[in-house]
PDB file of C-alpha atoms in Angstrom:
ATOM      1  CA  UNK A   1      23.054  12.973  -4.681  1.00 65.00           C
ATOM      2  CA  UNK A   2      19.260  13.065  -4.587  1.00 82.00           C
ATOM      3  CA  UNK A   3      17.516  10.402  -6.620  1.00 86.00           C
ATOM      4  CA  UNK A   4      15.059  11.290  -9.369  1.00 88.00           C
ATOM      5  CA  UNK A   5      11.414  10.970  -8.388  1.00 90.00           C
ATOM      6  CA  UNK A   6       9.047   9.564 -11.008  1.00 88.00           C
ATOM      7  CA  UNK A   7       5.291  10.027 -10.587  1.00 89.00           C
ATOM      8  CA  UNK A   8       3.217   7.063 -11.712  1.00 87.00           C
ATOM      9  CA  UNK A   9      -0.321   7.777 -12.872  1.00 88.00           C
ATOM     10  CA  UNK A  10      -3.213   6.351 -14.856  1.00 90.00           C
ATOM     11  CA  UNK A  11      -3.505   7.896 -18.303  1.00 88.00           C
ATOM     12  CA  UNK A  12      -5.368   5.239 -20.281  1.00 87.00           C
ATOM     13  CA  UNK A  13      -7.742   2.998 -18.286  1.00 84.00           C
ATOM     14  CA  UNK A  14      -7.565   0.353 -21.001  1.00 84.00           C
ATOM     15  CA  UNK A  15      -3.818  -0.059 -20.447  1.00 86.00           C
ATOM     16  CA  UNK A  16      -2.953   1.410 -17.023  1.00 89.00           C
ATOM     17  CA  UNK A  17      -4.038   0.106 -13.640  1.00 90.00           C
ATOM     18  CA  UNK A  18      -3.574  -2.684 -11.124  1.00 90.00           C
ATOM     19  CA  UNK A  19      -4.070  -6.207 -12.395  1.00 91.00           C
ATOM     20  CA  UNK A  20      -3.258  -8.147  -9.225  1.00 92.00           C
ATOM     21  CA  UNK A  21      -2.157  -7.926  -5.599  1.00 92.00           C
ATOM     22  CA  UNK A  22       0.769 -10.016  -4.432  1.00 91.00           C
ATOM     23  CA  UNK A  23       1.590 -11.439  -1.006  1.00 90.00           C
ATOM     24  CA  UNK A  24       5.212 -10.544  -0.275  1.00 88.00           C
ATOM     25  CA  UNK A  25       7.828 -10.770   2.471  1.00 86.00           C
ATOM     26  CA  UNK A  26       9.077  -7.199   2.009  1.00 81.00           C
ATOM     27  CA  UNK A  27       6.293  -4.788   1.000  1.00 77.00           C
ATOM     28  CA  UNK A  28       7.665  -1.877  -1.033  1.00 72.00           C
ATOM     29  CA  UNK A  29       5.513   0.612   0.887  1.00 66.00           C
ATOM     30  CA  UNK A  30       6.970  -0.715   4.169  1.00 56.00           C
ATOM     31  CA  UNK A  31       3.567  -1.381   5.668  1.00 57.00           C
ATOM     32  CA  UNK A  32       2.700  -4.790   7.109  1.00 55.00           C
ATOM     33  CA  UNK A  33      -0.791  -6.170   7.333  1.00 52.00           C
ATOM     34  CA  UNK A  34      -2.814  -7.418  10.258  1.00 51.00           C
ATOM     35  CA  UNK A  35      -3.653 -11.129  10.115  1.00 49.00           C
ATOM     36  CA  UNK A  36      -7.058 -11.839  11.592  1.00 45.00           C
ATOM     37  CA  UNK A  37      -7.203 -15.404  12.816  1.00 37.00           C
ATOM     38  CA  UNK A  38      -8.977 -17.270  15.608  1.00 32.00           C
ATOM     39  CA  UNK A  39     -11.468 -14.469  16.174  1.00 29.00           C
ATOM     40  CA  UNK A  40     -14.072 -15.406  18.788  1.00 27.00           C
ATOM     41  CA  UNK A  41     -17.671 -14.778  17.816  1.00 26.00           C
ATOM     42  CA  UNK A  42     -19.278 -13.053  20.808  1.00 26.00           C
ATOM     43  CA  UNK A  43     -22.669 -14.743  20.682  1.00 22.00           C
ATOM     44  CA  UNK A  44     -21.452 -18.246  19.805  1.00 24.00           C
ATOM     45  CA  UNK A  45     -19.185 -20.553  21.766  1.00 23.00           C
ATOM     46  CA  UNK A  46     -16.896 -21.299  18.820  1.00 26.00           C
ATOM     47  CA  UNK A  47     -13.336 -20.357  17.884  1.00 27.00           C
ATOM     48  CA  UNK A  48     -13.460 -19.601  14.173  1.00 38.00           C
ATOM     49  CA  UNK A  49     -10.545 -18.869  11.837  1.00 69.00           C
ATOM     50  CA  UNK A  50     -11.763 -16.143   9.543  1.00 82.00           C
ATOM     51  CA  UNK A  51      -8.654 -16.310   7.369  1.00 85.00           C
ATOM     52  CA  UNK A  52      -8.564 -12.611   6.640  1.00 86.00           C
ATOM     53  CA  UNK A  53      -5.633 -10.234   6.242  1.00 88.00           C
ATOM     54  CA  UNK A  54      -5.954  -6.463   6.332  1.00 89.00           C
ATOM     55  CA  UNK A  55      -3.356  -3.958   5.215  1.00 88.00           C
ATOM     56  CA  UNK A  56      -2.423  -0.909   3.164  1.00 89.00           C
ATOM     57  CA  UNK A  57      -2.000  -1.721  -0.513  1.00 90.00           C
ATOM     58  CA  UNK A  58      -0.915   1.721  -1.692  1.00 90.00           C
ATOM     59  CA  UNK A  59       0.018   5.042  -0.075  1.00 91.00           C
ATOM     60  CA  UNK A  60      -0.031   8.423  -1.813  1.00 93.00           C
ATOM     61  CA  UNK A  61       3.084  10.620  -1.650  1.00 90.00           C
ATOM     62  CA  UNK A  62       5.216   7.719  -0.427  1.00 86.00           C
ATOM     63  CA  UNK A  63       8.576   7.444  -2.193  1.00 87.00           C
ATOM     64  CA  UNK A  64       9.280   3.861  -3.241  1.00 83.00           C
ATOM     65  CA  UNK A  65      12.835   2.986  -4.245  1.00 83.00           C
ATOM     66  CA  UNK A  66      13.329   1.331  -7.620  1.00 82.00           C
ATOM     67  CA  UNK A  67      16.271   0.283  -9.780  1.00 82.00           C
ATOM     68  CA  UNK A  68      16.507  -0.403 -13.517  1.00 82.00           C
ATOM     69  CA  UNK A  69      19.996  -1.560 -14.370  1.00 83.00           C
ATOM     70  CA  UNK A  70      22.339   1.116 -12.994  1.00 85.00           C
ATOM     71  CA  UNK A  71      19.586   3.725 -12.753  1.00 86.00           C
ATOM     72  CA  UNK A  72      18.268   4.206  -9.196  1.00 86.00           C
ATOM     73  CA  UNK A  73      15.165   6.301  -8.606  1.00 86.00           C
ATOM     74  CA  UNK A  74      11.999   6.675  -6.518  1.00 86.00           C
ATOM     75  CA  UNK A  75       8.415   6.329  -7.714  1.00 87.00           C
ATOM     76  CA  UNK A  76       5.444   8.060  -6.133  1.00 89.00           C
ATOM     77  CA  UNK A  77       1.650   8.050  -6.497  1.00 89.00           C
ATOM     78  CA  UNK A  78      -0.655  11.038  -5.952  1.00 92.00           C
ATOM     79  CA  UNK A  79      -3.846  10.787  -3.897  1.00 94.00           C
ATOM     80  CA  UNK A  80      -5.856  11.019  -7.101  1.00 94.00           C
ATOM     81  CA  UNK A  81      -3.954   8.130  -8.674  1.00 93.00           C
ATOM     82  CA  UNK A  82      -4.264   5.927  -5.588  1.00 94.00           C
ATOM     83  CA  UNK A  83      -8.016   6.494  -5.481  1.00 96.00           C
ATOM     84  CA  UNK A  84      -8.401   5.932  -9.216  1.00 95.00           C
ATOM     85  CA  UNK A  85      -6.254   2.780  -9.126  1.00 94.00           C
ATOM     86  CA  UNK A  86      -8.219   1.309  -6.222  1.00 95.00           C
ATOM     87  CA  UNK A  87     -11.560   1.967  -7.872  1.00 96.00           C
ATOM     88  CA  UNK A  88     -10.426   0.745 -11.288  1.00 95.00           C
ATOM     89  CA  UNK A  89      -9.053  -2.459  -9.752  1.00 95.00           C
ATOM     90  CA  UNK A  90     -12.574  -3.394  -8.622  1.00 95.00           C
ATOM     91  CA  UNK A  91     -14.363  -2.069 -11.688  1.00 95.00           C
ATOM     92  CA  UNK A  92     -12.242  -4.358 -13.869  1.00 94.00           C
ATOM     93  CA  UNK A  93     -13.132  -7.335 -11.632  1.00 96.00           C
ATOM     94  CA  UNK A  94      -9.522  -8.021 -10.631  1.00 95.00           C
ATOM     95  CA  UNK A  95     -10.286  -8.757  -6.979  1.00 96.00           C
ATOM     96  CA  UNK A  96      -9.624 -12.496  -7.450  1.00 97.00           C
ATOM     97  CA  UNK A  97      -6.217 -11.927  -9.053  1.00 95.00           C
ATOM     98  CA  UNK A  98      -3.417 -12.642  -6.588  1.00 95.00           C
ATOM     99  CA  UNK A  99       0.179 -13.824  -6.709  1.00 93.00           C
ATOM    100  CA  UNK A 100       2.939 -14.838  -4.320  1.00 94.00           C
ATOM    101  CA  UNK A 101       6.102 -12.715  -4.454  1.00 90.00           C
ATOM    102  CA  UNK A 102       5.034 -11.569  -7.952  1.00 88.00           C
ATOM    103  CA  UNK A 103       6.057 -14.983  -9.269  1.00 89.00           C
ATOM    104  CA  UNK A 104       3.333 -17.572  -8.681  1.00 91.00           C
ATOM    105  CA  UNK A 105      -0.402 -17.260  -9.296  1.00 93.00           C
ATOM    106  CA  UNK A 106      -2.329 -17.946  -6.087  1.00 93.00           C
ATOM    107  CA  UNK A 107      -5.712 -19.672  -6.012  1.00 95.00           C
ATOM    108  CA  UNK A 108      -8.256 -18.967  -3.282  1.00 96.00           C
ATOM    109  CA  UNK A 109      -7.267 -15.365  -2.497  1.00 95.00           C
ATOM    110  CA  UNK A 110      -9.882 -12.640  -2.952  1.00 95.00           C
ATOM    111  CA  UNK A 111     -10.184  -8.994  -1.996  1.00 95.00           C
ATOM    112  CA  UNK A 112     -13.416  -8.837  -0.027  1.00 93.00           C
ATOM    113  CA  UNK A 113     -13.201  -5.195   1.100  1.00 93.00           C
ATOM    114  CA  UNK A 114     -11.440  -2.202  -0.389  1.00 96.00           C
ATOM    115  CA  UNK A 115     -11.583   1.438   0.681  1.00 96.00           C
ATOM    116  CA  UNK A 116      -9.784   4.780   0.622  1.00 97.00           C
ATOM    117  CA  UNK A 117      -9.134   6.390   4.006  1.00 96.00           C
ATOM    118  CA  UNK A 118     -11.078   9.663   4.232  1.00 95.00           C
ATOM    119  CA  UNK A 119     -10.930  10.467   7.948  1.00 95.00           C
ATOM    120  CA  UNK A 120      -7.930   9.051   9.845  1.00 94.00           C
ATOM    121  CA  UNK A 121      -9.621   9.496  13.217  1.00 94.00           C
ATOM    122  CA  UNK A 122     -12.825   7.673  12.339  1.00 95.00           C
ATOM    123  CA  UNK A 123     -11.683   5.105   9.810  1.00 94.00           C
ATOM    124  CA  UNK A 124     -11.662   1.445  10.883  1.00 91.00           C
ATOM    125  CA  UNK A 125      -8.169   1.093   9.412  1.00 88.00           C
ATOM    126  CA  UNK A 126      -6.949   2.864  12.557  1.00 89.00           C
ATOM    127  CA  UNK A 127      -9.779   2.463  15.040  1.00 88.00           C
ATOM    128  CA  UNK A 128     -10.144  -1.292  14.548  1.00 87.00           C
ATOM    129  CA  UNK A 129      -6.999  -2.567  12.821  1.00 86.00           C
ATOM    130  CA  UNK A 130      -4.333  -0.083  14.049  1.00 84.00           C
ATOM    131  CA  UNK A 131      -2.766   0.264  10.606  1.00 85.00           C
ATOM    132  CA  UNK A 132      -1.517   3.832  11.223  1.00 86.00           C
ATOM    133  CA  UNK A 133      -3.215   4.731   7.947  1.00 89.00           C
ATOM    134  CA  UNK A 134      -3.179   8.232   6.546  1.00 92.00           C
ATOM    135  CA  UNK A 135      -5.662  10.183   4.466  1.00 95.00           C
ATOM    136  CA  UNK A 136      -5.734   8.835   0.939  1.00 95.00           C
ATOM    137  CA  UNK A 137      -4.327   5.374   1.748  1.00 93.00           C
ATOM    138  CA  UNK A 138      -5.855   2.436  -0.123  1.00 94.00           C
ATOM    139  CA  UNK A 139      -6.707  -0.288   2.376  1.00 92.00           C
ATOM    140  CA  UNK A 140      -7.513  -3.854   1.418  1.00 92.00           C
ATOM    141  CA  UNK A 141      -9.082  -6.789   3.252  1.00 90.00           C
ATOM    142  CA  UNK A 142      -8.333 -10.125   1.613  1.00 90.00           C
ATOM    143  CA  UNK A 143      -9.844 -13.510   2.332  1.00 91.00           C
ATOM    144  CA  UNK A 144      -7.422 -16.436   2.205  1.00 89.00           C
ATOM    145  CA  UNK A 145      -9.106 -19.690   1.213  1.00 91.00           C
ATOM    146  CA  UNK A 146      -5.846 -21.415   0.351  1.00 92.00           C
ATOM    147  CA  UNK A 147      -4.661 -23.676   3.205  1.00 90.00           C
ATOM    148  CA  UNK A 148      -0.980 -23.501   2.331  1.00 93.00           C
ATOM    149  CA  UNK A 149      -0.942 -19.730   1.867  1.00 90.00           C
ATOM    150  CA  UNK A 150      -2.816 -19.201   5.127  1.00 87.00           C
ATOM    151  CA  UNK A 151      -0.277 -21.326   6.979  1.00 86.00           C
ATOM    152  CA  UNK A 152       2.520 -19.285   5.409  1.00 88.00           C
ATOM    153  CA  UNK A 153       0.802 -16.067   6.507  1.00 86.00           C
ATOM    154  CA  UNK A 154       0.681 -17.356  10.078  1.00 82.00           C
ATOM    155  CA  UNK A 155       4.315 -18.495   9.830  1.00 83.00           C
ATOM    156  CA  UNK A 156       5.418 -15.027   8.744  1.00 83.00           C
ATOM    157  CA  UNK A 157       6.413 -16.011   5.212  1.00 87.00           C
ATOM    158  CA  UNK A 158       4.341 -13.134   3.840  1.00 86.00           C
ATOM    159  CA  UNK A 159       4.037  -9.810   5.645  1.00 83.00           C
ATOM    160  CA  UNK A 160       2.218  -7.479   3.328  1.00 85.00           C
ATOM    161  CA  UNK A 161       0.744  -6.512  -0.028  1.00 88.00           C
ATOM    162  CA  UNK A 162       2.468  -5.402  -3.202  1.00 88.00           C
ATOM    163  CA  UNK A 163       0.612  -4.263  -6.289  1.00 88.00           C
ATOM    164  CA  UNK A 164       1.091  -5.494  -9.861  1.00 89.00           C
ATOM    165  CA  UNK A 165       0.141  -3.291 -12.759  1.00 86.00           C
ATOM    166  CA  UNK A 166       1.078  -0.812 -15.447  1.00 87.00           C
ATOM    167  CA  UNK A 167       1.252   2.964 -15.075  1.00 88.00           C
ATOM    168  CA  UNK A 168       2.230   5.956 -17.153  1.00 88.00           C
ATOM    169  CA  UNK A 169       5.046   8.044 -15.705  1.00 85.00           C
ATOM    170  CA  UNK A 170       6.623  11.483 -15.585  1.00 82.00           C
ATOM    171  CA  UNK A 171       9.594  12.959 -13.746  1.00 81.00           C
ATOM    172  CA  UNK A 172       8.805  15.254 -10.822  1.00 74.00           C
ATOM    173  CA  UNK A 173      10.883  18.419 -10.715  1.00 61.00           C
ATOM    174  CA  UNK A 174      12.538  19.679  -7.527  1.00 54.00           C
ATOM    175  CA  UNK A 175       9.818  22.278  -6.957  1.00 47.00           C
ATOM    176  CA  UNK A 176       7.360  19.463  -6.288  1.00 49.00           C
ATOM    177  CA  UNK A 177       9.613  18.133  -3.536  1.00 55.00           C
ATOM    178  CA  UNK A 178       9.810  21.598  -2.004  1.00 56.00           C
ATOM    179  CA  UNK A 179       6.021  21.860  -2.072  1.00 59.00           C
ATOM    180  CA  UNK A 180       5.718  18.538  -0.244  1.00 62.00           C
ATOM    181  CA  UNK A 181       8.290  19.698   2.332  1.00 65.00           C
ATOM    182  CA  UNK A 182       6.186  22.792   3.001  1.00 68.00           C
ATOM    183  CA  UNK A 183       3.101  20.657   3.591  1.00 69.00           C
ATOM    184  CA  UNK A 184       4.926  18.424   6.055  1.00 68.00           C
ATOM    185  CA  UNK A 185       6.492  21.294   7.984  1.00 70.00           C
ATOM    186  CA  UNK A 186       3.040  22.773   8.594  1.00 73.00           C
ATOM    187  CA  UNK A 187       2.062  19.677  10.603  1.00 75.00           C
ATOM    188  CA  UNK A 188       2.651  19.901  14.362  1.00 69.00           C
ATOM    189  CA  UNK A 189       5.374  17.528  15.548  1.00 71.00           C
ATOM    190  CA  UNK A 190       3.004  15.710  17.907  1.00 68.00           C
ATOM    191  CA  UNK A 191       0.581  15.055  15.037  1.00 71.00           C
ATOM    192  CA  UNK A 192       3.149  13.572  12.659  1.00 71.00           C
ATOM    193  CA  UNK A 193       2.745   9.917  11.790  1.00 71.00           C
ATOM    194  CA  UNK A 194       5.813   7.681  11.685  1.00 67.00           C
ATOM    195  CA  UNK A 195       5.912   7.691   7.874  1.00 64.00           C
ATOM    196  CA  UNK A 196       5.566  11.496   7.711  1.00 69.00           C
ATOM    197  CA  UNK A 197       8.404  11.916  10.212  1.00 73.00           C
ATOM    198  CA  UNK A 198      10.571   9.597   8.120  1.00 67.00           C
ATOM    199  CA  UNK A 199       9.728  11.588   5.004  1.00 67.00           C
ATOM    200  CA  UNK A 200      10.897  14.788   6.716  1.00 69.00           C
ATOM    201  CA  UNK A 201      14.162  13.084   7.686  1.00 70.00           C
ATOM    202  CA  UNK A 202      14.627  11.936   4.088  1.00 63.00           C
ATOM    203  CA  UNK A 203      14.072  15.471   2.818  1.00 63.00           C
ATOM    204  CA  UNK A 204      16.591  16.849   5.316  1.00 61.00           C
ATOM    205  CA  UNK A 205      19.156  14.236   4.280  1.00 55.00           C
ATOM    206  CA  UNK A 206      18.649  15.071   0.611  1.00 53.00           C
ATOM    207  CA  UNK A 207      19.549  18.719   1.264  1.00 52.00           C
ATOM    208  CA  UNK A 208      22.721  17.784   3.154  1.00 47.00           C
ATOM    209  CA  UNK A 209      24.107  15.160   0.770  1.00 43.00           C
TER     210      UNK A 209
END
């Protein structure tokens, strides 16, 4: 049986939006970050730890499994919502709000760069950091000034970002899923990203089960 898909969106900017970004072991969007440490500065003979992590904070059109009691469902964000959420996060000065596993407030963590991927072939998310980012992805670069958290990043305790916030919601009807399937099937197989290929497999499975 196919799970319901609930679209999350921003309806009221005074109530909806992202309040914080959390460091987690298992990112819901299944995208790990790149930890930038011990980067050599070309024109200086020093080995400097920049203490920076880069990753995808939110992907549009990516189904994310959720459960409330016995009710299992997927949530999804549109490109418009991802862009709006990323911009609103900075406009509301939330870039210093961070937690660990959505449980503990973390001091010394700050988003120092934030951007929406416009051109997958020319964006630094792919050309520099090899994030396999897609158009519309919200990418985040975070500085880690907390010694303990940085050590845990290097140890593999935390592997990615997870957002914290409030969103309005509405159920997506089956026709929306069919529309998305049509978009994916128009992409040549050699141009499919790993996440797009997985989405096609999920759609195929949903028609069989």
